[in-house]
Tab-separated table of C-alpha atoms (C1' of nucleotides) in Angstrom:
chain	number	residue	atom	x	y	z
T	1	MET	CA	0.113	-0.150	-0.244
T	2	PRO	CA	1.558	3.301	-0.889
T	3	SER	CA	1.448	5.695	1.453
T	4	HIS	CA	-0.381	9.554	0.675
T	5	THR	CA	2.668	11.009	0.031
T	6	GLU	CA	3.972	8.646	-1.993
T	7	GLU	CA	0.993	8.612	-4.300
T	8	ASN	CA	1.342	12.396	-4.470
T	9	TYR	CA	5.152	12.174	-5.835
T	10	LEU	CA	4.307	9.678	-8.088
T	11	LYS	CA	1.375	11.517	-9.479
T	12	ALA	CA	3.603	14.615	-10.070
T	13	ILE	CA	6.335	12.641	-11.320
T	14	TYR	CA	3.839	11.275	-13.894
T	15	LYS	CA	2.537	14.163	-14.654
T	16	LEU	CA	5.710	16.180	-14.992
T	17	SER	CA	7.177	13.045	-17.579
T	18	GLU	CA	3.979	13.647	-19.434
T	19	ALA	CA	4.135	17.439	-19.587
T	20	GLN	CA	7.843	17.032	-21.650
T	21	PRO	CA	7.988	12.987	-23.152
T	22	GLY	CA	11.716	11.715	-23.004
T	23	VAL	CA	12.740	14.283	-20.617
T	24	GLU	CA	13.871	12.859	-17.479
T	25	VAL	CA	12.436	14.723	-14.585
T	26	SER	CA	14.437	16.501	-12.260
T	27	THR	CA	14.693	16.623	-8.543
T	28	ASN	CA	14.294	20.319	-8.415
T	29	ARG	CA	11.218	20.313	-10.421
T	30	ILE	CA	9.599	18.276	-8.040
T	31	ALA	CA	10.107	20.281	-5.113
T	32	GLU	CA	8.781	22.958	-7.359
T	33	VAL	CA	5.506	21.635	-8.102
T	34	LEU	CA	5.112	19.440	-4.119
T	35	GLN	CA	6.105	22.893	-2.466
T	36	THR	CA	9.025	20.940	-0.628
T	37	ARG	CA	12.924	21.247	-0.641
T	38	PRO	CA	14.926	19.164	-2.655
T	39	ALA	CA	16.569	17.343	0.353
T	40	SER	CA	13.256	16.029	0.793
T	41	VAL	CA	12.446	14.746	-2.688
T	42	THR	CA	15.987	12.914	-2.758
T	43	ASP	CA	14.913	11.605	0.283
T	44	MET	CA	11.112	10.295	-1.256
T	45	LEU	CA	13.369	9.155	-4.718
T	46	ARG	CA	15.511	6.725	-2.867
T	47	ARG	CA	12.573	5.482	-1.047
T	48	LEU	CA	10.542	4.968	-4.040
T	49	GLY	CA	13.079	3.537	-6.245
T	50	GLU	CA	14.043	0.852	-3.453
T	51	LYS	CA	10.343	0.017	-3.654
T	52	GLY	CA	10.890	-0.736	-7.331
T	53	LEU	CA	8.337	2.240	-8.044
T	54	LEU	CA	10.910	4.381	-10.209
T	55	HIS	CA	14.314	4.354	-11.490
T	56	TYR	CA	16.411	6.252	-9.725
T	57	GLU	CA	20.190	7.262	-10.701
T	58	ARG	CA	21.716	9.534	-8.651
T	59	TYR	CA	22.051	12.892	-10.647
T	60	ARG	CA	20.341	11.250	-13.724
T	61	GLY	CA	16.708	12.606	-13.174
T	62	VAL	CA	14.237	9.965	-12.607
T	63	SER	CA	11.559	7.711	-14.833
T	64	LEU	CA	8.465	5.575	-13.207
T	65	THR	CA	8.728	2.207	-13.354
T	66	HIS	CA	5.870	0.311	-14.807
T	67	ASP	CA	4.642	-0.160	-11.350
T	68	GLY	CA	4.970	3.218	-10.597
T	69	ARG	CA	3.168	4.381	-13.309
T	70	ARG	CA	0.605	2.090	-12.502
T	71	VAL	CA	0.202	3.281	-9.270
T	72	ALA	CA	-0.043	7.225	-10.799
T	73	LEU	CA	-2.893	6.007	-12.714
T	74	LEU	CA	-4.513	4.694	-10.416
T	75	THR	CA	-4.385	7.385	-8.280
T	76	ILE	CA	-4.971	9.626	-11.483
T	77	ARG	CA	-8.050	7.227	-12.214
T	78	LYS	CA	-9.353	7.566	-8.540
T	79	HIS	CA	-9.030	11.789	-8.624
T	80	ARG	CA	-10.884	12.316	-11.896
T	81	LEU	CA	-13.346	9.786	-11.280
T	82	TRP	CA	-14.309	11.409	-7.792
T	83	GLU	CA	-14.216	14.811	-9.441
T	84	VAL	CA	-17.222	13.212	-11.551
T	85	PHE	CA	-19.172	12.339	-8.734
T	86	LEU	CA	-18.728	15.515	-7.364
T	87	VAL	CA	-19.812	17.197	-10.280
T	88	ASN	CA	-22.561	14.766	-11.565
T	89	LYS	CA	-23.741	13.531	-8.576
T	90	LEU	CA	-23.457	16.231	-5.974
T	91	GLY	CA	-23.995	19.312	-7.622
T	92	PHE	CA	-20.674	20.858	-7.099
T	93	ASN	CA	-19.107	23.181	-9.622
T	94	TRP	CA	-16.178	22.351	-11.708
T	95	ASP	CA	-13.727	24.979	-9.549
T	96	GLU	CA	-14.805	23.369	-5.828
T	97	VAL	CA	-14.035	19.531	-6.698
T	98	HIS	CA	-10.210	19.723	-6.987
T	99	ASP	CA	-9.312	19.914	-3.050
T	100	VAL	CA	-11.689	17.516	-2.153
T	101	ALA	CA	-10.664	14.654	-4.656
T	102	GLU	CA	-7.329	15.427	-3.588
T	103	GLU	CA	-8.353	13.968	-0.384
T	104	MET	CA	-10.424	11.304	-1.853
T	105	GLU	CA	-7.938	9.769	-4.103
T	106	HIS	CA	-5.959	8.256	-1.608
T	107	LEU	CA	-8.944	5.714	-0.391
T	108	GLN	CA	-7.785	2.405	-0.665
T	109	SER	CA	-10.644	-0.070	-2.381
T	110	PRO	CA	-10.354	-0.987	-5.841
T	111	LEU	CA	-13.832	-2.624	-5.430
T	112	LEU	CA	-15.247	0.641	-4.309
T	113	MET	CA	-13.791	2.704	-7.506
T	114	ARG	CA	-15.245	-0.076	-9.996
T	115	ARG	CA	-18.350	0.829	-8.415
T	116	LEU	CA	-18.186	3.885	-8.656
T	117	ASP	CA	-17.460	3.629	-12.398
T	118	GLU	CA	-20.355	1.847	-12.907
T	119	PHE	CA	-22.541	3.845	-11.274
T	120	LEU	CA	-20.997	6.992	-12.743
T	121	GLY	CA	-21.636	5.062	-16.358
T	122	PHE	CA	-18.000	4.379	-17.232
T	123	PRO	CA	-17.235	7.964	-17.990
T	124	GLN	CA	-13.981	9.047	-20.062
T	125	LEU	CA	-13.345	12.354	-19.296
T	126	ASP	CA	-13.269	14.165	-16.071
T	127	PRO	CA	-15.289	17.637	-15.142
T	128	HIS	CA	-11.916	19.424	-16.649
T	129	GLY	CA	-12.069	17.768	-19.838
T	130	ASP	CA	-9.051	15.216	-18.791
T	131	PRO	CA	-9.334	11.477	-19.650
T	132	ILE	CA	-10.028	8.986	-16.971
T	133	PRO	CA	-7.429	6.031	-16.869
T	134	ALA	CA	-9.039	2.619	-17.252
T	135	GLU	CA	-8.421	0.424	-14.456
T	136	ASP	CA	-5.523	-1.428	-16.161
T	137	GLY	CA	-3.570	1.891	-16.465
T	138	ALA	CA	-5.244	2.519	-19.941
T	139	ILE	CA	-4.858	6.211	-20.962
T	140	ILE	CA	-6.211	7.951	-24.079
T	141	ARG	CA	-4.380	11.005	-25.214
T	142	PRO	CA	-6.944	13.336	-26.140
T	143	GLN	CA	-5.758	15.109	-29.596
T	144	HIS	CA	-6.083	18.626	-28.329
T	145	ARG	CA	-4.357	22.140	-29.323
T	146	LEU	CA	-3.474	24.796	-26.937
T	147	VAL	CA	-5.816	27.899	-27.965
T	148	SER	CA	-2.636	29.925	-28.029
T	149	ASP	CA	-1.339	27.951	-30.907
T	150	LEU	CA	-4.513	28.724	-33.027
T	151	LYS	CA	-4.166	31.392	-35.923
T	152	PRO	CA	-6.414	34.551	-36.651
T	153	GLY	CA	-9.417	32.398	-38.708
T	154	GLU	CA	-8.787	29.032	-36.718
T	155	GLU	CA	-11.770	28.050	-35.032
T	156	GLY	CA	-12.562	25.320	-32.237
T	157	THR	CA	-14.700	23.825	-29.450
T	158	VAL	CA	-13.176	24.050	-26.074
T	159	MET	CA	-12.632	20.627	-24.793
T	160	ALA	CA	-10.161	20.725	-21.538
T	161	VAL	CA	-8.361	23.048	-19.256
T	162	LYS	CA	-4.574	22.825	-18.334
T	163	ASN	CA	-5.033	24.384	-14.943
T	164	THR	CA	-7.841	23.727	-12.276
T	165	SER	CA	-7.419	26.860	-10.126
T	166	VAL	CA	-10.338	28.392	-8.638
T	167	PRO	CA	-9.671	31.810	-10.359
T	168	PHE	CA	-9.049	30.437	-13.783
T	169	LEU	CA	-12.389	28.031	-13.803
T	170	GLN	CA	-14.290	31.090	-12.119
T	171	TYR	CA	-12.878	33.277	-14.595
T	172	LEU	CA	-14.262	30.787	-17.521
T	173	ASP	CA	-17.430	30.298	-16.192
T	174	LYS	CA	-18.107	33.966	-16.392
T	175	ALA	CA	-16.581	34.875	-20.002
T	176	GLY	CA	-18.727	31.892	-21.156
T	177	LEU	CA	-15.626	29.393	-21.776
T	178	SER	CA	-16.961	26.292	-20.059
T	179	LEU	CA	-16.598	23.373	-22.038
T	180	GLY	CA	-17.911	22.781	-25.338
T	181	ALA	CA	-18.140	26.139	-26.157
T	182	ARG	CA	-17.195	27.206	-29.360
T	183	ILE	CA	-14.185	29.954	-29.970
T	184	GLU	CA	-13.267	31.371	-33.355
T	185	VAL	CA	-9.927	33.287	-33.165
T	186	LEU	CA	-10.374	37.039	-35.210
T	187	ASP	CA	-7.079	38.526	-33.966
T	188	LYS	CA	-3.727	38.240	-32.351
T	189	VAL	CA	-2.102	41.255	-30.720
T	190	THR	CA	1.656	40.360	-31.466
T	191	PHE	CA	3.046	42.171	-28.601
T	192	ASP	CA	1.697	40.037	-25.707
T	193	ASN	CA	-0.043	37.373	-27.234
T	194	SER	CA	-3.523	37.920	-26.549
T	195	LEU	CA	-6.241	37.059	-28.377
T	196	GLU	CA	-9.565	38.814	-29.791
T	197	ILE	CA	-12.387	35.757	-30.274
T	198	ARG	CA	-15.514	35.066	-30.999
T	199	ILE	CA	-17.355	32.840	-28.203
T	200	ASN	CA	-20.097	30.810	-29.477
T	201	ASN	CA	-20.860	32.983	-32.810
T	202	ASN	CA	-21.375	35.391	-30.315
T	203	LYS	CA	-20.169	37.826	-28.186
T	204	VAL	CA	-16.483	39.266	-28.786
T	205	THR	CA	-13.972	39.120	-25.953
T	206	LEU	CA	-10.046	39.254	-25.903
T	207	ILE	CA	-8.133	37.006	-24.010
T	208	SER	CA	-4.703	37.158	-22.463
T	209	ASN	CA	-1.274	34.585	-23.638
T	210	GLU	CA	-2.396	33.423	-19.839
T	211	ILE	CA	-5.390	32.048	-20.488
T	212	SER	CA	-5.198	30.949	-24.129
T	213	CYS	CA	-2.288	28.705	-22.905
T	214	ASN	CA	-4.757	27.093	-20.620
T	215	LEU	CA	-7.104	26.010	-22.686
T	216	PHE	CA	-7.554	23.058	-25.265
T	217	VAL	CA	-9.804	22.884	-28.157
T	218	ALA	CA	-10.174	20.573	-30.807
T	219	ASP	CA	-12.305	20.695	-34.111
X	1	MET	CA	-8.525	18.599	12.365
X	2	PRO	CA	-7.913	15.579	14.375
X	3	SER	CA	-6.567	12.491	12.740
X	4	HIS	CA	-7.423	9.068	12.169
X	5	THR	CA	-6.903	7.454	14.928
X	6	GLU	CA	-7.868	10.203	17.223
X	7	GLU	CA	-11.397	10.106	15.695
X	8	ASN	CA	-11.045	5.962	15.933
X	9	TYR	CA	-10.274	6.753	19.738
X	10	LEU	CA	-13.126	9.292	20.153
X	11	LYS	CA	-15.809	6.854	18.488
X	12	ALA	CA	-14.908	3.899	20.228
X	13	ILE	CA	-14.759	6.054	23.585
X	14	TYR	CA	-18.549	7.590	22.383
X	15	LYS	CA	-19.909	3.811	21.976
X	16	LEU	CA	-18.481	2.391	24.724
X	17	SER	CA	-20.320	4.866	27.290
X	18	GLU	CA	-23.620	4.494	25.153
X	19	ALA	CA	-23.402	0.785	25.797
X	20	GLN	CA	-22.920	1.316	29.604
X	21	PRO	CA	-24.411	4.833	30.910
X	22	GLY	CA	-23.234	6.473	33.831
X	23	VAL	CA	-19.894	4.147	34.149
X	24	GLU	CA	-16.628	6.001	32.971
X	25	VAL	CA	-15.039	4.355	30.124
X	26	SER	CA	-11.887	2.104	31.484
X	27	THR	CA	-8.403	2.071	29.773
X	28	ASN	CA	-8.540	-1.370	29.326
X	29	ARG	CA	-11.561	-2.020	27.538
X	30	ILE	CA	-10.494	1.022	25.223
X	31	ALA	CA	-7.537	-1.161	24.065
X	32	GLU	CA	-9.230	-4.215	24.042
X	33	VAL	CA	-11.891	-2.657	21.648
X	34	LEU	CA	-9.181	-1.173	19.510
X	35	GLN	CA	-6.660	-3.844	19.843
X	36	THR	CA	-3.913	-2.446	21.132
X	37	ARG	CA	-2.014	-1.783	25.004
X	38	PRO	CA	-3.444	-0.065	27.713
X	39	ALA	CA	-0.433	2.070	27.925
X	40	SER	CA	-0.973	3.462	24.123
X	41	VAL	CA	-4.618	4.126	24.844
X	42	THR	CA	-3.109	5.990	28.671
X	43	ASP	CA	-0.723	8.168	26.184
X	44	MET	CA	-3.766	9.125	23.753
X	45	LEU	CA	-5.624	9.754	26.628
X	46	ARG	CA	-3.533	12.335	27.654
X	47	ARG	CA	-3.093	13.554	24.542
X	48	LEU	CA	-6.721	14.405	23.480
X	49	GLY	CA	-7.292	15.641	27.495
X	50	GLU	CA	-4.913	18.098	26.641
X	51	LYS	CA	-6.805	19.210	23.524
X	52	GLY	CA	-9.977	19.413	24.904
X	53	LEU	CA	-11.811	16.092	24.029
X	54	LEU	CA	-12.262	14.554	27.091
X	55	HIS	CA	-12.275	14.776	30.383
X	56	TYR	CA	-9.349	12.799	31.701
X	57	GLU	CA	-8.517	11.975	35.380
X	58	ARG	CA	-5.653	9.327	36.151
X	59	TYR	CA	-7.395	6.172	37.305
X	60	ARG	CA	-10.657	7.618	36.883
X	61	GLY	CA	-11.843	6.735	33.624
X	62	VAL	CA	-12.709	8.951	31.164
X	63	SER	CA	-15.822	10.752	29.434
X	64	LEU	CA	-16.122	13.037	26.561
X	65	THR	CA	-16.252	16.390	26.711
X	66	HIS	CA	-18.810	18.293	24.339
X	67	ASP	CA	-16.440	18.581	21.660
X	68	GLY	CA	-14.855	15.628	22.050
X	69	ARG	CA	-18.865	13.871	21.835
X	70	ARG	CA	-19.346	15.830	18.647
X	71	VAL	CA	-16.134	14.807	16.946
X	72	ALA	CA	-17.414	11.298	17.465
X	73	LEU	CA	-20.823	11.808	16.747
X	74	LEU	CA	-19.650	13.597	13.472
X	75	THR	CA	-17.790	10.508	12.531
X	76	ILE	CA	-20.096	8.477	13.105
X	77	ARG	CA	-22.297	10.662	10.619
X	78	LYS	CA	-20.255	10.486	8.333
X	79	HIS	CA	-19.102	6.394	8.634
X	80	ARG	CA	-23.198	6.169	8.146
X	81	LEU	CA	-24.136	8.310	5.284
X	82	TRP	CA	-21.120	6.349	3.231
X	83	GLU	CA	-22.232	2.940	4.120
X	84	VAL	CA	-26.004	4.479	2.636
X	85	PHE	CA	-24.516	5.440	-0.238
X	86	LEU	CA	-22.470	2.317	-0.816
X	87	VAL	CA	-25.527	0.218	0.001
X	88	ASN	CA	-28.109	2.577	-2.006
X	89	LYS	CA	-26.136	3.720	-4.867
X	90	LEU	CA	-23.499	1.409	-5.417
X	91	GLY	CA	-25.033	-1.592	-5.093
X	92	PHE	CA	-23.315	-3.103	-1.704
X	93	ASN	CA	-24.493	-5.586	0.065
X	94	TRP	CA	-24.730	-4.521	3.977
X	95	ASP	CA	-21.885	-7.287	4.824
X	96	GLU	CA	-19.205	-5.337	2.222
X	97	VAL	CA	-19.743	-1.750	3.427
X	98	HIS	CA	-18.152	-1.809	6.629
X	99	ASP	CA	-14.506	-1.773	5.810
X	100	VAL	CA	-14.373	0.820	3.200
X	101	ALA	CA	-16.932	3.043	5.112
X	102	GLU	CA	-14.307	2.384	8.462
X	103	GLU	CA	-11.887	4.520	5.597
X	104	MET	CA	-13.987	7.300	3.837
X	105	GLU	CA	-15.462	7.921	7.449
X	106	HIS	CA	-11.997	9.845	7.845
X	107	LEU	CA	-12.741	12.696	4.885
X	108	GLN	CA	-12.577	15.854	6.348
X	109	SER	CA	-14.916	17.761	3.853
X	110	PRO	CA	-18.146	19.335	5.883
X	111	LEU	CA	-19.282	20.329	2.256
X	112	LEU	CA	-18.854	17.137	0.930
X	113	MET	CA	-21.287	15.500	3.948
X	114	ARG	CA	-23.711	18.230	3.852
X	115	ARG	CA	-24.079	17.270	-0.456
X	116	LEU	CA	-24.166	13.465	0.208
X	117	ASP	CA	-26.570	13.937	2.678
X	118	GLU	CA	-29.071	15.817	0.451
X	119	PHE	CA	-27.926	13.598	-2.719
X	120	LEU	CA	-28.966	10.786	-0.483
X	121	GLY	CA	-32.403	12.222	0.727
X	122	PHE	CA	-31.138	12.684	4.260
X	123	PRO	CA	-31.584	9.493	5.148
X	124	GLN	CA	-32.290	8.779	8.945
X	125	LEU	CA	-30.644	5.413	9.351
X	126	ASP	CA	-27.922	3.057	7.906
X	127	PRO	CA	-28.295	-0.030	6.428
X	128	HIS	CA	-27.773	-1.823	9.704
X	129	GLY	CA	-30.555	0.372	10.778
X	130	ASP	CA	-28.538	2.495	13.124
X	131	PRO	CA	-29.888	6.156	13.524
X	132	ILE	CA	-27.402	8.455	11.462
X	133	PRO	CA	-26.255	11.767	13.622
X	134	ALA	CA	-27.343	15.273	12.059
X	135	GLU	CA	-25.128	17.762	11.476
X	136	ASP	CA	-25.174	19.296	14.905
X	137	GLY	CA	-24.471	16.019	16.748
X	138	ALA	CA	-28.261	15.261	17.668
X	139	ILE	CA	-29.398	11.797	17.121
X	140	ILE	CA	-32.257	9.788	17.914
X	141	ARG	CA	-32.115	7.319	20.048
X	142	PRO	CA	-34.553	4.491	18.671
X	143	GLN	CA	-36.932	2.525	20.432
X	144	HIS	CA	-35.878	-0.712	19.854
X	145	ARG	CA	-35.847	-4.286	21.698
X	146	LEU	CA	-33.686	-7.281	21.740
X	147	VAL	CA	-35.043	-10.222	19.959
X	148	SER	CA	-33.613	-12.033	23.081
X	149	ASP	CA	-35.765	-10.169	25.266
X	150	LEU	CA	-38.938	-11.000	23.817
X	151	LYS	CA	-41.424	-14.023	25.410
X	152	PRO	CA	-42.938	-16.511	23.515
X	153	GLY	CA	-45.951	-15.342	21.866
X	154	GLU	CA	-44.701	-11.669	21.468
X	155	GLU	CA	-43.854	-10.794	17.845
X	156	GLY	CA	-41.780	-7.320	16.003
X	157	THR	CA	-40.227	-6.327	13.215
X	158	VAL	CA	-36.546	-6.269	12.869
X	159	MET	CA	-35.305	-2.684	12.675
X	160	ALA	CA	-31.417	-2.831	13.799
X	161	VAL	CA	-28.267	-5.347	14.285
X	162	LYS	CA	-25.875	-4.734	17.088
X	163	ASN	CA	-22.871	-6.755	15.343
X	164	THR	CA	-21.970	-5.971	11.804
X	165	SER	CA	-19.403	-8.550	11.246
X	166	VAL	CA	-19.621	-10.101	7.767
X	167	PRO	CA	-20.553	-13.842	9.034
X	168	PHE	CA	-23.392	-12.675	11.469
X	169	LEU	CA	-24.740	-10.488	8.276
X	170	GLN	CA	-24.380	-13.042	6.133
X	171	TYR	CA	-26.185	-15.538	8.132
X	172	LEU	CA	-29.419	-12.890	8.588
X	173	ASP	CA	-29.275	-12.812	4.623
X	174	LYS	CA	-29.421	-16.390	3.974
X	175	ALA	CA	-32.317	-16.902	7.432
X	176	GLY	CA	-34.245	-14.490	5.879
X	177	LEU	CA	-33.596	-12.235	8.745
X	178	SER	CA	-33.091	-8.630	7.073
X	179	LEU	CA	-34.003	-5.556	7.574
X	180	GLY	CA	-38.338	-5.093	7.997
X	181	ALA	CA	-38.571	-8.968	8.427
X	182	ARG	CA	-41.485	-9.966	10.837
X	183	ILE	CA	-40.759	-12.466	13.614
X	184	GLU	CA	-42.956	-14.441	16.000
X	185	VAL	CA	-41.620	-15.800	19.347
X	186	LEU	CA	-42.962	-19.391	19.435
X	187	ASP	CA	-40.485	-20.987	22.207
X	188	LYS	CA	-37.824	-20.259	24.330
X	189	VAL	CA	-35.660	-23.249	25.297
X	190	THR	CA	-34.812	-22.110	28.625
X	191	PHE	CA	-31.637	-24.125	28.481
X	192	ASP	CA	-29.657	-22.326	26.073
X	193	ASN	CA	-31.420	-19.544	25.528
X	194	SER	CA	-32.226	-20.385	22.126
X	195	LEU	CA	-35.524	-19.210	20.541
X	196	GLU	CA	-37.684	-21.022	18.295
X	197	ILE	CA	-39.261	-17.999	15.757
X	198	ARG	CA	-41.704	-17.923	13.090
X	199	ILE	CA	-40.231	-15.379	10.293
X	200	ASN	CA	-42.562	-13.869	7.671
X	201	ASN	CA	-45.433	-15.788	9.118
X	202	ASN	CA	-44.303	-18.438	7.125
X	203	LYS	CA	-40.831	-20.521	8.118
X	204	VAL	CA	-40.025	-21.920	11.262
X	205	THR	CA	-36.573	-21.450	13.001
X	206	LEU	CA	-34.416	-21.859	15.509
X	207	ILE	CA	-31.925	-19.217	16.676
X	208	SER	CA	-29.035	-19.155	18.713
X	209	ASN	CA	-28.990	-16.661	21.747
X	210	GLU	CA	-26.082	-15.306	20.276
X	211	ILE	CA	-28.127	-14.583	18.117
X	212	SER	CA	-30.651	-13.378	19.410
X	213	CYS	CA	-28.777	-10.844	21.427
X	214	ASN	CA	-27.725	-8.999	18.274
X	215	LEU	CA	-30.993	-8.197	16.748
X	216	PHE	CA	-33.164	-5.421	17.272
X	217	VAL	CA	-37.021	-5.133	17.202
X	218	ALA	CA	-40.086	-2.813	17.569
X	219	ASP	CA	-43.482	-3.284	16.909
S	1	DC	C1'	-5.461	-4.172	55.753
S	2	DA	C1'	-3.669	-7.460	52.192
S	3	DA	C1'	-4.070	-9.316	47.650
S	4	DA	C1'	-5.634	-8.477	42.974
S	5	DG	C1'	-6.629	-6.441	39.585
S	6	DT	C1'	-6.138	-1.740	36.897
S	7	DG	C1'	-4.037	2.112	34.978
S	8	DC	C1'	-0.158	5.420	34.897
S	9	DC	C1'	4.516	7.032	33.608
S	10	DC	C1'	8.998	6.462	31.655
S	11	DA	C1'	12.117	5.477	28.433
S	12	DG	C1'	12.406	3.766	24.193
S	13	DT	C1'	11.236	2.556	19.631
S	14	DC	C1'	9.555	2.716	14.874
S	15	DA	C1'	7.822	4.887	10.470
S	16	DC	C1'	7.111	8.431	8.144
S	17	DA	C1'	8.314	13.025	6.256
S	18	DC	C1'	10.974	16.957	6.428
S	19	DC	C1'	15.164	19.849	6.428
S	20	DG	C1'	20.020	23.115	5.815
S	21	DA	C1'	24.743	22.740	5.237
S	22	DG	C1'	28.548	21.188	2.429
S	23	DG	C1'	30.709	19.210	-1.155
S	24	DA	C1'	30.416	16.049	-5.190
S	25	DA	C1'	28.922	16.124	-10.434
S	26	DA	C1'	27.087	17.497	-14.154
S	27	DA	C1'	26.389	21.533	-17.638
S	28	DT	C1'	27.332	25.641	-19.036
S	29	DT	C1'	29.883	28.855	-20.652
S	30	DA	C1'	34.426	31.345	-21.442
C	1	DT	C1'	39.662	22.609	-21.417
C	2	DA	C1'	39.189	25.433	-17.575
C	3	DA	C1'	36.287	28.395	-14.829
C	4	DT	C1'	31.807	29.054	-13.534
C	5	DT	C1'	26.980	28.000	-12.350
C	6	DT	C1'	23.767	25.018	-11.338
C	7	DT	C1'	21.956	20.905	-10.118
C	8	DC	C1'	21.404	17.911	-6.546
C	9	DC	C1'	23.358	14.223	-2.871
C	10	DT	C1'	24.836	12.641	1.368
C	11	DC	C1'	24.516	13.557	6.131
C	12	DG	C1'	23.158	14.414	10.431
C	13	DG	C1'	19.126	15.794	12.444
C	14	DT	C1'	14.323	17.783	13.092
C	15	DG	C1'	9.279	16.454	14.460
C	16	DT	C1'	4.794	14.288	15.316
C	17	DG	C1'	2.469	10.064	15.667
C	18	DA	C1'	1.770	6.242	17.503
C	19	DC	C1'	3.018	2.124	19.767
C	20	DT	C1'	4.997	-0.388	23.645
C	21	DG	C1'	7.498	-3.317	28.102
C	22	DG	C1'	8.229	-3.030	32.536
C	23	DG	C1'	8.107	-0.912	36.930
C	24	DC	C1'	4.954	1.298	40.380
C	25	DA	C1'	1.428	3.974	41.948
C	26	DC	C1'	-3.958	3.515	43.078
C	27	DT	C1'	-8.062	1.498	43.554
C	28	DT	C1'	-11.077	-1.950	44.672
C	29	DT	C1'	-12.251	-5.873	47.029
C	30	DG	C1'	-12.389	-9.802	50.274
DNA sequence: CAAAGTGCCCAGTCACACCGAGGAAAATTA
DNA sequence: TAATTTTCCTCGGTGTGACTGGGCACTTTG
């Protein structure tokens, strides 16, 4: 049984390695996202290495083993299934679920997750548009593009968000940019990379680069 | 925020003090139900005393403070609400839920519990017939009698179980003695206190004292 | 009042997670 | 390639939470 902290480390390492495939994950980077010191990270990496959950060679960065990857994906699976539950069944808003799911993802009952999955109708995506890994760790990599990569004239449907912070999600709600919204890029300001967009063939707004870098669309 | 272990101690102390009202709860008894050593209990009692969760005076036994009682009741509330969820929504059998709920009862989000309560339709009883405390700690003491206290000729409806162990619950399922079953006591064997009963105006069975001491009925 | 039973206290263990400092290794730059 | 910077490992140590055996203090009971 991995501890809560171990699950958090593995999840963070998995996400970092997905963000930059091929590149080994660095100690400092892990410390940064987990809000801790590099010395603590080294400590944990050694322990996770001894447990066979990751390949750890000093100064060489780190990569997950098959087992470590499995634990990380199962943790993500639990997190996202609980998010779906909170939003679809308990009526939470998508900006309220992260912290609660962060706690629920550490529950350790495979049977519970199987029954929950069934109860929710085997959802494929969580409320932020992220794919839910299967029980065996299979995960579908969605075909998304960042809004910041769109050129004027291009359009797409909002499919997912990269950032799940409360202020960001609340901004999207207020701007009418929830999942499913249709976006058309009208113009790009080269100075700060902000975009002028039309939302749902209707309102025209300006969104900053900060926003467009955290929003995914598909055709 | 109380730790998982603290919640477990408080819950155990609450249940012990309910079982024998008026009597102070003893260190040895707590050690027994929590499967630990008296020395560990003393240790924890001192800490819980310092936190103001119980009245702890050496050699004097222990009783919960208002705060301690509140934590205990909230923990029980969480446990029982999750049990209802598992049975009513996820399709668990009543003999499968205890261990899972034991883990879920330590989740710390009042908002979650409020929304769950609403989602479940504000249930008053858990799947074993035990009352669910309100958010403010109010709890209805059910008017039950033990089947072992019934005299020949008396009858009643099965309302709750005292014991929630897997073998006991499975036995009840097999015997047709689930909640709601109608029982009529036909005869009592004075030698071992076993009872001859008729179930749902139908089958006649013999149940041991061990069983009848763990089964509650009401008229 | 003495014996039996109960429970406290002490000192220590163990696991987990964290951390600062200093120096070793690697990467970068000159 | 040498010097500098950056990364990060190692070491020793901290703190917390929970548990424990053994000896002794207290309480209860006969």
